[in-house]
mmCIF file with all atom_site columns, C-alpha atoms in Angstrom:
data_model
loop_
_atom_site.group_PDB
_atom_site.id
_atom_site.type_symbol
_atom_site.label_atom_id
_atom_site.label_alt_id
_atom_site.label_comp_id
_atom_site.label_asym_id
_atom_site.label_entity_id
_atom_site.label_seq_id
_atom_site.pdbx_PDB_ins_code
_atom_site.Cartn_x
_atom_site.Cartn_y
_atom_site.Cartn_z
_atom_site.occupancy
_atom_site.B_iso_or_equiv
_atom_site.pdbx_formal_charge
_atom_site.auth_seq_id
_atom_site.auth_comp_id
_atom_site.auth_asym_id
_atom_site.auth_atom_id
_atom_site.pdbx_PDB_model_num
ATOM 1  C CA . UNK A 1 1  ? 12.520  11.600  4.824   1.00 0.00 ? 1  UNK A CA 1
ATOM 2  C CA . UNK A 1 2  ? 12.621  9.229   7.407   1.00 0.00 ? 2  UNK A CA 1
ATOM 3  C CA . UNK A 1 3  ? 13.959  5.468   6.472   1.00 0.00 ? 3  UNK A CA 1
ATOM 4  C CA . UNK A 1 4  ? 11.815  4.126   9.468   1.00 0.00 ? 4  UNK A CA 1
ATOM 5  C CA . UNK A 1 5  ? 8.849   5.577   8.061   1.00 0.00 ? 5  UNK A CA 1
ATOM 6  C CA . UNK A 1 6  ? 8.707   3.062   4.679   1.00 0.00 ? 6  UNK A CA 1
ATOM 7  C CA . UNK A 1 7  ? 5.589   0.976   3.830   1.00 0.00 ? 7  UNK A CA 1
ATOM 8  C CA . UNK A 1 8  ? 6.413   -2.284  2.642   1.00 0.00 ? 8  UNK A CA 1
ATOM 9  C CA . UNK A 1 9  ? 3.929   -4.140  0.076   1.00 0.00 ? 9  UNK A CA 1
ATOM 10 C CA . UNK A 1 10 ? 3.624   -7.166  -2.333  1.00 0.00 ? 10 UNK A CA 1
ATOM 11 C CA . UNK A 1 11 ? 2.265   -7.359  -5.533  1.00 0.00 ? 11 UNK A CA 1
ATOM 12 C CA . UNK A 1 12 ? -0.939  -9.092  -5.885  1.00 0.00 ? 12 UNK A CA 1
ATOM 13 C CA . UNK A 1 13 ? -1.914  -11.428 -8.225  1.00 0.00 ? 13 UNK A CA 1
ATOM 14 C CA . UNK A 1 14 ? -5.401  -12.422 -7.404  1.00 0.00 ? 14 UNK A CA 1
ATOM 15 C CA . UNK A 1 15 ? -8.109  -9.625  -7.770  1.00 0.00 ? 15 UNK A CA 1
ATOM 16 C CA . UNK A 1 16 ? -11.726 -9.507  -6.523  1.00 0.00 ? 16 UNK A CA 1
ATOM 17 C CA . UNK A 1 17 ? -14.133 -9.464  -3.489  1.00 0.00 ? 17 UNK A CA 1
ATOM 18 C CA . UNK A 1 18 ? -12.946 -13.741 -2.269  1.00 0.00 ? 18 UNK A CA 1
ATOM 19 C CA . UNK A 1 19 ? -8.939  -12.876 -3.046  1.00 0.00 ? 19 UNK A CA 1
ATOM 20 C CA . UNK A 1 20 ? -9.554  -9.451  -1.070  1.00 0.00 ? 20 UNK A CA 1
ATOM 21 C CA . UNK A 1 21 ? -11.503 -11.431 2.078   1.00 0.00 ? 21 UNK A CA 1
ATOM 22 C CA . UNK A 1 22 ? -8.459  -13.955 2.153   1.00 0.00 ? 22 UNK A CA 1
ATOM 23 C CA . UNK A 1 23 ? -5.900  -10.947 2.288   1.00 0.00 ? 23 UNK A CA 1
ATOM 24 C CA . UNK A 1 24 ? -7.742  -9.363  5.064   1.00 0.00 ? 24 UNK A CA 1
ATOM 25 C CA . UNK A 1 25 ? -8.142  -12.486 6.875   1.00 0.00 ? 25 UNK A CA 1
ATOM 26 C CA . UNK A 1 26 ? -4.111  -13.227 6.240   1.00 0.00 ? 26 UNK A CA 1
ATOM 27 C CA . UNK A 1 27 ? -3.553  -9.404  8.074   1.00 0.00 ? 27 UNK A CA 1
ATOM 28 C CA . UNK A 1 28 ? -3.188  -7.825  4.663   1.00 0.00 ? 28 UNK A CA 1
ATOM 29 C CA . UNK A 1 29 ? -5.225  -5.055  3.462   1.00 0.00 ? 29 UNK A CA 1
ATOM 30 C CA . UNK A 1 30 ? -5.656  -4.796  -0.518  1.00 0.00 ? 30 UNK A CA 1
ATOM 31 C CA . UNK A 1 31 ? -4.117  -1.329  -2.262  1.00 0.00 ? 31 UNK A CA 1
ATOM 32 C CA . UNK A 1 32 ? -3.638  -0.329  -5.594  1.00 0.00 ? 32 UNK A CA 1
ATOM 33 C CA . UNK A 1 33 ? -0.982  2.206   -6.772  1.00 0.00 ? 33 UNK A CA 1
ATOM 34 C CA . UNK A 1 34 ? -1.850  4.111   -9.756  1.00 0.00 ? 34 UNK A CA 1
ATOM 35 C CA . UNK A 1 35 ? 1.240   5.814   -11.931 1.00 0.00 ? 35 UNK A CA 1
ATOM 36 C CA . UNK A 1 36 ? 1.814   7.217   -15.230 1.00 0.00 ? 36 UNK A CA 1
ATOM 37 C CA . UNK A 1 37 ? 2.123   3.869   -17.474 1.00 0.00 ? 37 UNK A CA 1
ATOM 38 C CA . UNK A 1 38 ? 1.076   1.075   -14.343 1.00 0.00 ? 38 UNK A CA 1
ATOM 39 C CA . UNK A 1 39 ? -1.375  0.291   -12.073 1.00 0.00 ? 39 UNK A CA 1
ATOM 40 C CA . UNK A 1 40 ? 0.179   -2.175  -9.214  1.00 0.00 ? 40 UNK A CA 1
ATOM 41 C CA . UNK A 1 41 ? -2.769  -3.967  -7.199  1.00 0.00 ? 41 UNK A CA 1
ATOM 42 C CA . UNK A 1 42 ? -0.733  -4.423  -3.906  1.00 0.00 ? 42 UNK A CA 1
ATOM 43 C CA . UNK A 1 43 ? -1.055  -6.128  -0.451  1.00 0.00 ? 43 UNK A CA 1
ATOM 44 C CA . UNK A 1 44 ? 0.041   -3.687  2.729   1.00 0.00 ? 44 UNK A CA 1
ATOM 45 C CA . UNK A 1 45 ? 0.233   -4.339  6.180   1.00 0.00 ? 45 UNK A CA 1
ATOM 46 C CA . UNK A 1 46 ? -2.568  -1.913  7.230   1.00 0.00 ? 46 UNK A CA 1
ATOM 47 C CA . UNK A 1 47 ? -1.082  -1.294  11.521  1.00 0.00 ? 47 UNK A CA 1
ATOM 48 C CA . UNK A 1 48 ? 2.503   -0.119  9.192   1.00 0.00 ? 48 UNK A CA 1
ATOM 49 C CA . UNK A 1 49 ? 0.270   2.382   7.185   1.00 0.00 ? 49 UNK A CA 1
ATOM 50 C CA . UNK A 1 50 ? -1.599  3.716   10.013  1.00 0.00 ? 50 UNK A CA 1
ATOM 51 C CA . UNK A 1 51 ? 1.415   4.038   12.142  1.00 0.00 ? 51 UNK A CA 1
ATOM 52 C CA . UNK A 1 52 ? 2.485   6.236   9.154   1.00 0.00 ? 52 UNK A CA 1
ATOM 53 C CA . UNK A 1 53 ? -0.824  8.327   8.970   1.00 0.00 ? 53 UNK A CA 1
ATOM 54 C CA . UNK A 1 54 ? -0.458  8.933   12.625  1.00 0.00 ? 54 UNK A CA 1
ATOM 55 C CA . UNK A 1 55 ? 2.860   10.201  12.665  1.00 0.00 ? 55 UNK A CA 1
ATOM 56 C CA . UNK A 1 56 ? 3.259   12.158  9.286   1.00 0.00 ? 56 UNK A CA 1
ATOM 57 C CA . UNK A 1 57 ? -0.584  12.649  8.400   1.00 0.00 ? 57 UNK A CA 1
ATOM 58 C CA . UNK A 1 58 ? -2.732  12.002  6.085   1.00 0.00 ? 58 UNK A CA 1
ATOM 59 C CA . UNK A 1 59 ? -1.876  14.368  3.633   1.00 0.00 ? 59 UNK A CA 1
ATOM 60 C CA . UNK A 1 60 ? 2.018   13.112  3.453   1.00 0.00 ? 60 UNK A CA 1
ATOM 61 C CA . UNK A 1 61 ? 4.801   11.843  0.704   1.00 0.00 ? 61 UNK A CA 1
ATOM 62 C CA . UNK A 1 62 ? 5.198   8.276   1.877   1.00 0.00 ? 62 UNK A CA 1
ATOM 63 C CA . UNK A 1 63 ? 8.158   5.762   0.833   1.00 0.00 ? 63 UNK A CA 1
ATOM 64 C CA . UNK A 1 64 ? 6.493   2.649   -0.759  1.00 0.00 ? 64 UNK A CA 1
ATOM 65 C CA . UNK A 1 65 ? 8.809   -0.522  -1.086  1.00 0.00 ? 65 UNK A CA 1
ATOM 66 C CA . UNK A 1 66 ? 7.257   -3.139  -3.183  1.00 0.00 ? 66 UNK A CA 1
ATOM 67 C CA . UNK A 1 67 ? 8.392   -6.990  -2.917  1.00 0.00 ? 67 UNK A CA 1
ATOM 68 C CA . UNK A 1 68 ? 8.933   -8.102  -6.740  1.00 0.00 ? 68 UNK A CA 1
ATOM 69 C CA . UNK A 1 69 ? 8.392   -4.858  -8.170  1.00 0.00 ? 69 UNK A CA 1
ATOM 70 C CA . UNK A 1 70 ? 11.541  -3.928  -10.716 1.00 0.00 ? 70 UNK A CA 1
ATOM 71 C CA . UNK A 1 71 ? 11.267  0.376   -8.872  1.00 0.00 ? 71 UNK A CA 1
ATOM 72 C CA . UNK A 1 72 ? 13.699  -0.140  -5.416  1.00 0.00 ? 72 UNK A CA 1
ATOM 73 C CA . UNK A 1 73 ? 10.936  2.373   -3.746  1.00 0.00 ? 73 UNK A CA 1
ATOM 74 C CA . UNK A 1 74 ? 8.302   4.921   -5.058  1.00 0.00 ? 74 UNK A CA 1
ATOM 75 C CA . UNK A 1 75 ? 7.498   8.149   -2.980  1.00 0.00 ? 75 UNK A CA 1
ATOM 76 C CA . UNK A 1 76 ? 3.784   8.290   -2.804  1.00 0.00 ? 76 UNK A CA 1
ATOM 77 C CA . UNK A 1 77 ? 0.685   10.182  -1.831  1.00 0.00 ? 77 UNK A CA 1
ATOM 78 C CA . UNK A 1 78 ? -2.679  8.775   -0.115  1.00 0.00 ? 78 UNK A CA 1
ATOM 79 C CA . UNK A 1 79 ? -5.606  10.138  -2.548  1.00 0.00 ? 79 UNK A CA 1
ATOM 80 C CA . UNK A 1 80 ? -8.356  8.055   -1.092  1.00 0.00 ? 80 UNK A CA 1
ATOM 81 C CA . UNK A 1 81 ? -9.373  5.274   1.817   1.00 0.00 ? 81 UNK A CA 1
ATOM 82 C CA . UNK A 1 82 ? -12.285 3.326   1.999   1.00 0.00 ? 82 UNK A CA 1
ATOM 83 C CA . UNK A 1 83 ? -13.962 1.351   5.507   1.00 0.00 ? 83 UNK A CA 1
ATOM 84 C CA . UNK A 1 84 ? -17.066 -0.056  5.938   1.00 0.00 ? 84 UNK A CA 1
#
């Protein structure tokens, strides 16, 4: 895999429809990463993520680096996006 390809996210510790609007506003987009034995509500930079989608696809393993989170990086997988 790539090492320019990595997402880079924060964990999030305000949830709900205001804390969302305030991340969007702040050029944040909110995500949540589902595993095994934790959920991580996370903040991503949405232009990284769709740089990623454009070059690698939609259906592609994707390095995840999360700021404060104990994991150095997680490979992931996009299951489902949502725009209104």
């Amino acid at each position: 895999m790539s090492t320019d390809l990595v997402l880079n996210g924060k964990l999030r510790e305000e949830r709900g429809k205001g804390a969302s609007r305030r991340l969007r506003v702040g050029g944040f987009m909110p995500a949540v990463l589902y595993g095994q034995n934790d959920n991580l509500a996370l903040a991503v930079n949405p232009k990284d993520l769709k740089k990623i989608l454009t070059q690698k696809g939609k259906n592609a393993l994707i390095q995840l680096s999360v700021e404060g989170d104990s994991k150095k990086s997680r490979t992931v997988l996009l299951k489902d996006t949502q725009a209104h």
